[in-house]
Tab-separated table of C-alpha atoms and ligand atoms in Angstrom:
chain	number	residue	atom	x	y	z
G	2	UNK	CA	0.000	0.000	0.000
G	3	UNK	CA	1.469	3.366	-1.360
G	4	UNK	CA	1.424	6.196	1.877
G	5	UNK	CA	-0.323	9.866	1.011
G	6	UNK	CA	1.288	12.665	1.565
G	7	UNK	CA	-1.420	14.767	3.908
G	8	UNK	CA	-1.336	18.091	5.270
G	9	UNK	CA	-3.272	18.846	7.543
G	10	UNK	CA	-4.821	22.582	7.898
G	11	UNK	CA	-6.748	24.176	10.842
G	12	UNK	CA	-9.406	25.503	9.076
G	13	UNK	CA	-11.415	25.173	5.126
G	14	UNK	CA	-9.867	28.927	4.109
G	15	UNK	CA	-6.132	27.379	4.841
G	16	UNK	CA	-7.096	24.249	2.690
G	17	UNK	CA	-7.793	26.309	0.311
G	18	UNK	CA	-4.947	28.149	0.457
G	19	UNK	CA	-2.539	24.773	0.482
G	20	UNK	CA	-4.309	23.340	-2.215
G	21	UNK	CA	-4.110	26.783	-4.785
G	22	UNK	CA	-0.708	26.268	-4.043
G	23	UNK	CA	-0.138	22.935	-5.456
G	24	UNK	CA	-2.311	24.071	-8.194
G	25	UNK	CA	0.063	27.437	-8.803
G	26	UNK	CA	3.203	25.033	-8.405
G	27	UNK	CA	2.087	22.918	-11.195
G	28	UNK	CA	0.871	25.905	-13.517
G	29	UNK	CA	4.164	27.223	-12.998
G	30	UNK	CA	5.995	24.012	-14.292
G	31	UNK	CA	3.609	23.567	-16.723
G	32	UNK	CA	1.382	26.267	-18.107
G	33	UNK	CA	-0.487	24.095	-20.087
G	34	UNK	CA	-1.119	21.563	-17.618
G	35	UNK	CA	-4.274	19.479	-17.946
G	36	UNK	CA	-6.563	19.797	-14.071
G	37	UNK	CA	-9.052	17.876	-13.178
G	38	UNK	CA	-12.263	19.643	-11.463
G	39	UNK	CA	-14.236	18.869	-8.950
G	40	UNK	CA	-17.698	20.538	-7.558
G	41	UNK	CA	-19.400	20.453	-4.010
G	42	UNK	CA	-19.163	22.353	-1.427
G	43	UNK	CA	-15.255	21.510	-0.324
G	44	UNK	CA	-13.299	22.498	-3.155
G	45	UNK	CA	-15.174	26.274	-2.822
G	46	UNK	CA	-12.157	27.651	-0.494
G	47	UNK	CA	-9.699	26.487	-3.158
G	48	UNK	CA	-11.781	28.281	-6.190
G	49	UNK	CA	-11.965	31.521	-3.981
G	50	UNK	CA	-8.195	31.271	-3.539
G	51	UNK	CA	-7.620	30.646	-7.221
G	52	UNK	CA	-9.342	33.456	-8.247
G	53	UNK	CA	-8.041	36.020	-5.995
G	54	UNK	CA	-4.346	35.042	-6.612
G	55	UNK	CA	-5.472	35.107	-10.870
G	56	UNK	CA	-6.730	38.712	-9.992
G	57	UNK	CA	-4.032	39.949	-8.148
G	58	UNK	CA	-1.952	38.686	-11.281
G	59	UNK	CA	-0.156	35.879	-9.673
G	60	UNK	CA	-1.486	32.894	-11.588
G	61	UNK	CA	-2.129	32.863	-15.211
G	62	UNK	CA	-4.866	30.886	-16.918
G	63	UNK	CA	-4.180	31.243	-20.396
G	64	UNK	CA	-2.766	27.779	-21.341
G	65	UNK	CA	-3.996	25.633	-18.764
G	66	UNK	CA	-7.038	22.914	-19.568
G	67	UNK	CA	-9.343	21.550	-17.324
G	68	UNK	CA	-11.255	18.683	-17.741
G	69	UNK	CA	-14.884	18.116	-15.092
G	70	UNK	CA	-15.215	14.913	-13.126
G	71	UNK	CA	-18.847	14.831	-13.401
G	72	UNK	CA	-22.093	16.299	-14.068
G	73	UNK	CA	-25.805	15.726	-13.232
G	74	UNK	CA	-27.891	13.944	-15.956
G	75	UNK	CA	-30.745	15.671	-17.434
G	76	UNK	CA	-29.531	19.658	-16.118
G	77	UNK	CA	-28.617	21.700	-18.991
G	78	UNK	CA	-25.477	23.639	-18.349
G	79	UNK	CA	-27.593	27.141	-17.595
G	80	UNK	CA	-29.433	25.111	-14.524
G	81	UNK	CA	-28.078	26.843	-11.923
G	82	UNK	CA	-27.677	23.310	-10.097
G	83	UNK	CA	-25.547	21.934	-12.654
G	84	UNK	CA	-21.979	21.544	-12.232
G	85	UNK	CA	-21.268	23.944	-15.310
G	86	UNK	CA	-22.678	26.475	-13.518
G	87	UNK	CA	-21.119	26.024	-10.764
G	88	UNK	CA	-17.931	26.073	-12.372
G	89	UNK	CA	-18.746	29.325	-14.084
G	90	UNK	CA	-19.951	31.279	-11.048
G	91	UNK	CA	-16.748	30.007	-8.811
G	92	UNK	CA	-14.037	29.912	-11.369
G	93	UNK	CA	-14.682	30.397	-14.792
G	94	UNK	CA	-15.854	33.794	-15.205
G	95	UNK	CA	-13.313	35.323	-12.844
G	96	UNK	CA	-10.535	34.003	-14.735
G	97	UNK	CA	-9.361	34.540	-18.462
G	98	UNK	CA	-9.171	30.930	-19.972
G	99	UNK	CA	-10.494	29.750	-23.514
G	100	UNK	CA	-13.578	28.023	-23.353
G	101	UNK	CA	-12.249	25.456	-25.367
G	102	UNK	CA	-9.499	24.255	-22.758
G	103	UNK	CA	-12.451	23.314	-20.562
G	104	UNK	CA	-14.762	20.333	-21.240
G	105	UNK	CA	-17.582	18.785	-19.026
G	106	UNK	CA	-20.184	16.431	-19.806
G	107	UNK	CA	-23.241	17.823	-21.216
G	108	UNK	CA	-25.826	16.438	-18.988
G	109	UNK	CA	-28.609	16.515	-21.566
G	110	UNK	CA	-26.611	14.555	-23.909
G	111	UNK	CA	-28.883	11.908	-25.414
G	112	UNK	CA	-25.927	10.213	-26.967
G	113	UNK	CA	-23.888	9.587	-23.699
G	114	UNK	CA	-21.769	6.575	-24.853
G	115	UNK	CA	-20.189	8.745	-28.063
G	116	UNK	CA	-19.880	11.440	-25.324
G	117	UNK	CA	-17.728	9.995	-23.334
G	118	UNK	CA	-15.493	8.608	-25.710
G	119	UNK	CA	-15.404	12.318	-26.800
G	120	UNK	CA	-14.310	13.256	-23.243
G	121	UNK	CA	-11.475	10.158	-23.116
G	122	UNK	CA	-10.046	10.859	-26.042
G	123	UNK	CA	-10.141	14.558	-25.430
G	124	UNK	CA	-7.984	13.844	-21.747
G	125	UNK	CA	-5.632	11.714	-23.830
G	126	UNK	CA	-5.527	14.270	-26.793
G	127	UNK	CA	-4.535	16.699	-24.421
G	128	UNK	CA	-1.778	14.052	-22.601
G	129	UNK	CA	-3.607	13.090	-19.598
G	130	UNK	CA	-4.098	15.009	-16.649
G	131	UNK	CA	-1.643	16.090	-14.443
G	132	UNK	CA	-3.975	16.699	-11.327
G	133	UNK	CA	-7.090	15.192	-10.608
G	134	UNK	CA	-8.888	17.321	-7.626
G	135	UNK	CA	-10.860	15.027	-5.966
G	136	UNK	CA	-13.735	15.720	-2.868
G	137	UNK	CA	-14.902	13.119	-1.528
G	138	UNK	CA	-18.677	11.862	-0.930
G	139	UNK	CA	-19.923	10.609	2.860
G	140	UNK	CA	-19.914	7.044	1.077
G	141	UNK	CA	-16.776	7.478	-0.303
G	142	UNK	CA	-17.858	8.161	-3.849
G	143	UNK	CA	-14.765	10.248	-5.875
G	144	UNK	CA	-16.612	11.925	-8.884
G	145	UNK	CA	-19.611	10.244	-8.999
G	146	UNK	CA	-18.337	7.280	-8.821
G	147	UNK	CA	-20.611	5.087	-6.211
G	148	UNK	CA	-20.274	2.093	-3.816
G	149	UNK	CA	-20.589	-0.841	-5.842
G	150	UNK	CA	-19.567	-4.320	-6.780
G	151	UNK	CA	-16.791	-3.543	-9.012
G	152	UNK	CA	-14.626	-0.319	-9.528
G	153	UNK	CA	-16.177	1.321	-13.170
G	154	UNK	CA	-13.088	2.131	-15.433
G	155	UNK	CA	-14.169	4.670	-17.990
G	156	UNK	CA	-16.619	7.477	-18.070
G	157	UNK	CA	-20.010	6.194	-17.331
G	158	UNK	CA	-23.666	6.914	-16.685
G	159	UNK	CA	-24.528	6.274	-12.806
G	160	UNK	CA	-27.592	5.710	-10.764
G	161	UNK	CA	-27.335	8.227	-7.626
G	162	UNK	CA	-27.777	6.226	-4.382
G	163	UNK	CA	-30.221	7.906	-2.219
G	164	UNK	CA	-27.359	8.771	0.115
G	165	UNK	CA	-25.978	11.036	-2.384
G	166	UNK	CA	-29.262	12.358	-3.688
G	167	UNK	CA	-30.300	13.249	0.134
G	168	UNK	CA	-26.533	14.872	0.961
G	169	UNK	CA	-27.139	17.404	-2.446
G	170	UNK	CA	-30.542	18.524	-1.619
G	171	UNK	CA	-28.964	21.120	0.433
G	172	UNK	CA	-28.601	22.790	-3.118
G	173	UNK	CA	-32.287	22.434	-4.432
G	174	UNK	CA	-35.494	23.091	-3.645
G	175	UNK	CA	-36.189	18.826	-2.205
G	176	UNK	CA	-35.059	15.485	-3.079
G	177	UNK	CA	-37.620	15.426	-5.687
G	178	UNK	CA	-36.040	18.165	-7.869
G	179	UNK	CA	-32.292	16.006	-7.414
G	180	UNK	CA	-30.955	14.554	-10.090
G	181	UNK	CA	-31.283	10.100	-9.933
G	182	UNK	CA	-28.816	10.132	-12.874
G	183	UNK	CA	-25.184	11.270	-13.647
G	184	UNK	CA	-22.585	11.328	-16.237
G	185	UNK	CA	-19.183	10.816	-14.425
G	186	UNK	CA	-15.319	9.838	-14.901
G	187	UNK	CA	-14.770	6.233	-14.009
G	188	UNK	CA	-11.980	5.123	-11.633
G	189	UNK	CA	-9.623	4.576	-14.151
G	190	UNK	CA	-10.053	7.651	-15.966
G	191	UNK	CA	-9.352	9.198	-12.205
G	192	UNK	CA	-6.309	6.745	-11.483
G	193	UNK	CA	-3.883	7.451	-14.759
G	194	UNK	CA	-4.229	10.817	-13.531
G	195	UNK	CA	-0.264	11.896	-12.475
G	196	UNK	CA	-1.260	13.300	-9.186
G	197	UNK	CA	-4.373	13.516	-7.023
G	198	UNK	CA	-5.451	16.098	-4.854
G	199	UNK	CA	-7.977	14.844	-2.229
G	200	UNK	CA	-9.708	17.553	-0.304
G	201	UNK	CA	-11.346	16.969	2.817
G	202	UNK	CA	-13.060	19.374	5.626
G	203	UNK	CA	-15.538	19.001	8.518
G	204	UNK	CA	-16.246	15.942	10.906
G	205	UNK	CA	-18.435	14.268	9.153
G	206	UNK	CA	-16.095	13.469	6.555
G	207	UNK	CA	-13.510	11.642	8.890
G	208	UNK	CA	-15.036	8.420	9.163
G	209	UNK	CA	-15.039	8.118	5.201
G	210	UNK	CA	-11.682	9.436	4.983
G	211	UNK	CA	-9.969	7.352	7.536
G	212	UNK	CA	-12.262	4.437	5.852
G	213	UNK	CA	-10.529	5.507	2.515
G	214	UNK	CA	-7.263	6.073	3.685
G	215	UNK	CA	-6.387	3.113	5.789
G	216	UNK	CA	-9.584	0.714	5.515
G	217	UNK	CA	-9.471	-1.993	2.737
G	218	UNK	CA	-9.522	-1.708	-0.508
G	219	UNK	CA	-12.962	-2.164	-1.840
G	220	UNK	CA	-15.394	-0.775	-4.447
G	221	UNK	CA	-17.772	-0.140	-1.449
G	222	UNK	CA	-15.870	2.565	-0.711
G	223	UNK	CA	-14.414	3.826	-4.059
G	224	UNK	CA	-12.309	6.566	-2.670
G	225	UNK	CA	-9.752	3.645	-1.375
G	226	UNK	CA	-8.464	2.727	-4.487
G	227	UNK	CA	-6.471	5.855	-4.391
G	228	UNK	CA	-4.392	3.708	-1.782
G	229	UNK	CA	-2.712	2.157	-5.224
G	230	UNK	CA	-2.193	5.419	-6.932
G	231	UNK	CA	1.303	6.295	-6.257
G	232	UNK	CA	1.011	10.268	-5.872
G	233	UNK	CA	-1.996	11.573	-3.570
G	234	UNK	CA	-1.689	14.226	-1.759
G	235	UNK	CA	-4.454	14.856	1.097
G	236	UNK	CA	-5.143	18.267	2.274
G	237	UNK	CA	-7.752	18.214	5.192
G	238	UNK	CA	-8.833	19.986	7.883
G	239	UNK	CA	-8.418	18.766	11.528
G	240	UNK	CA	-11.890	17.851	11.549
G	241	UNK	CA	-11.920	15.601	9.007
G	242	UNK	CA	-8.267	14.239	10.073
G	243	UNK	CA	-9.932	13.590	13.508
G	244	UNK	CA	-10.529	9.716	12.747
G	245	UNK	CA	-7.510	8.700	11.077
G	246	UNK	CA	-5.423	6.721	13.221
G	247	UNK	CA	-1.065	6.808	13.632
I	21	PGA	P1	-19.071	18.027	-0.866
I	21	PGA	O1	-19.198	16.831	-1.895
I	21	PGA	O2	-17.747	18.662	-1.156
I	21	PGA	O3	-20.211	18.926	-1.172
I	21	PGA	O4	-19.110	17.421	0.499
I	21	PGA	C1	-18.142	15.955	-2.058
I	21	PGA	C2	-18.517	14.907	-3.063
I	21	PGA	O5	-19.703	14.508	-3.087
I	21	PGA	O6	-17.636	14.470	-3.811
């Protein structure tokens, strides 16, 4: 079993401030670099960071791509629940990057299977990411990749356990109005990433991530196949550190 590095902050705004690091590290190697996205609630410190630093003139969008790990079947991009919205309102507008160096799934596609052969070959086109952001779901789901029988491999259409469905509700009006489907990167789309960036905060999160981190390695918790991946970094709040153990 391969050992994350994790850094632990005291609070979300000092995640955020760790993780825009890493990001401005690898934009400075690489201007073109290919990142990987994620939405929710705990990567929001790290956007805010992102965009102030790409105000104030330190960080330069111009060459890099990014490429979405998911997005909720059936929302156009405009709903303002969909994950391309929320990629506009916390990064995309604030920044100056060509909308063609960003792809995510359109989530009203009714020809999902040439979609996300699209998307693969688009990652590979582009030479792979370099850094996969990942959150992290209370059952351990990375993307929207759920608990299941067997770890998916390529993009993929997924049924949202209710789990998931009752954790996002917090963003609509009911579980009625949430989303049962989604388009999302499989795990092995997620694993030939070069690095990972897994982002944890609160308490409620530290029984998943302890689960993910040092439990075994299972598809009923997806997140724990990152134990294989040879280059994760963790950045996590005490809170969500509180469970892991040595
Ligand atoms: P959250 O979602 O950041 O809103 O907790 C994480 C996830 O579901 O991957």
């Amino acid at each position: 079993m391969l050992r994350p590095r994790i850094m632990i902050t005291s609070f979300p705004e000092q995640m955020g401030r760790a993780a825009a690091d890493i990001l401005q590290d690898l934009i400075s190697r690489k201007p073109s670099c290919v990142i990987g996205l994620a939405t929710g609630s705990t990567p929001i410190p790290l956007y805010r960071e992102l965009v102030r630093r790409a105000l104030n003139g330190e960080l330069c969008f111009g060459q890099v791509r990014t490429v979405n790990l998911d997005e909720y079947k059936g929302l156009s991009a405009a709903h303002p629940q969909s994950f391309a919205h929320f990629m506009d309102v916390n990064l995309f507008r604030h920044i100056t990057m060509p909308p063609e160096n960003h792809i995510i799934f359109d989530g009203l596609s009714d020809e999902p299977d040439a979609m996300f052969c699209a998307y693969e070959q688009q990652i590979e086109e582009w030479g792979g990411i370099d850094l996969q952001i990942l959150g992290i779901g209370h059952d351990g789901h990375i993307g929207f990749n759920e608990p299941g029988s067997c770890f998916e491999k390529h993009c993929h259409e997924v049924c949202l356990t209710e789990n998931t469905r009752l954790a996002n509700q917090r963003f609509f009006n009911g579980l009625a109005e949430v989303p049962k489907a989604a388009f999302t990167m499989g795990i092995g789309t997620i694993m030939a990433a070069r690095a990972i960036l897994l982002l944890a905060t609160g308490e409620d999160k530290a029984e998943i991530l302890a689960k993910a981190l040092s439990g075994p390695i299972t598809p009923i918790v997806p997140a724990s196949i990152l134990q294989l991946h040879p280059n994760v970094t963790v950045v996590c709040d005490i809170a969500a550190y509180s469970k892991m153990k040595g």
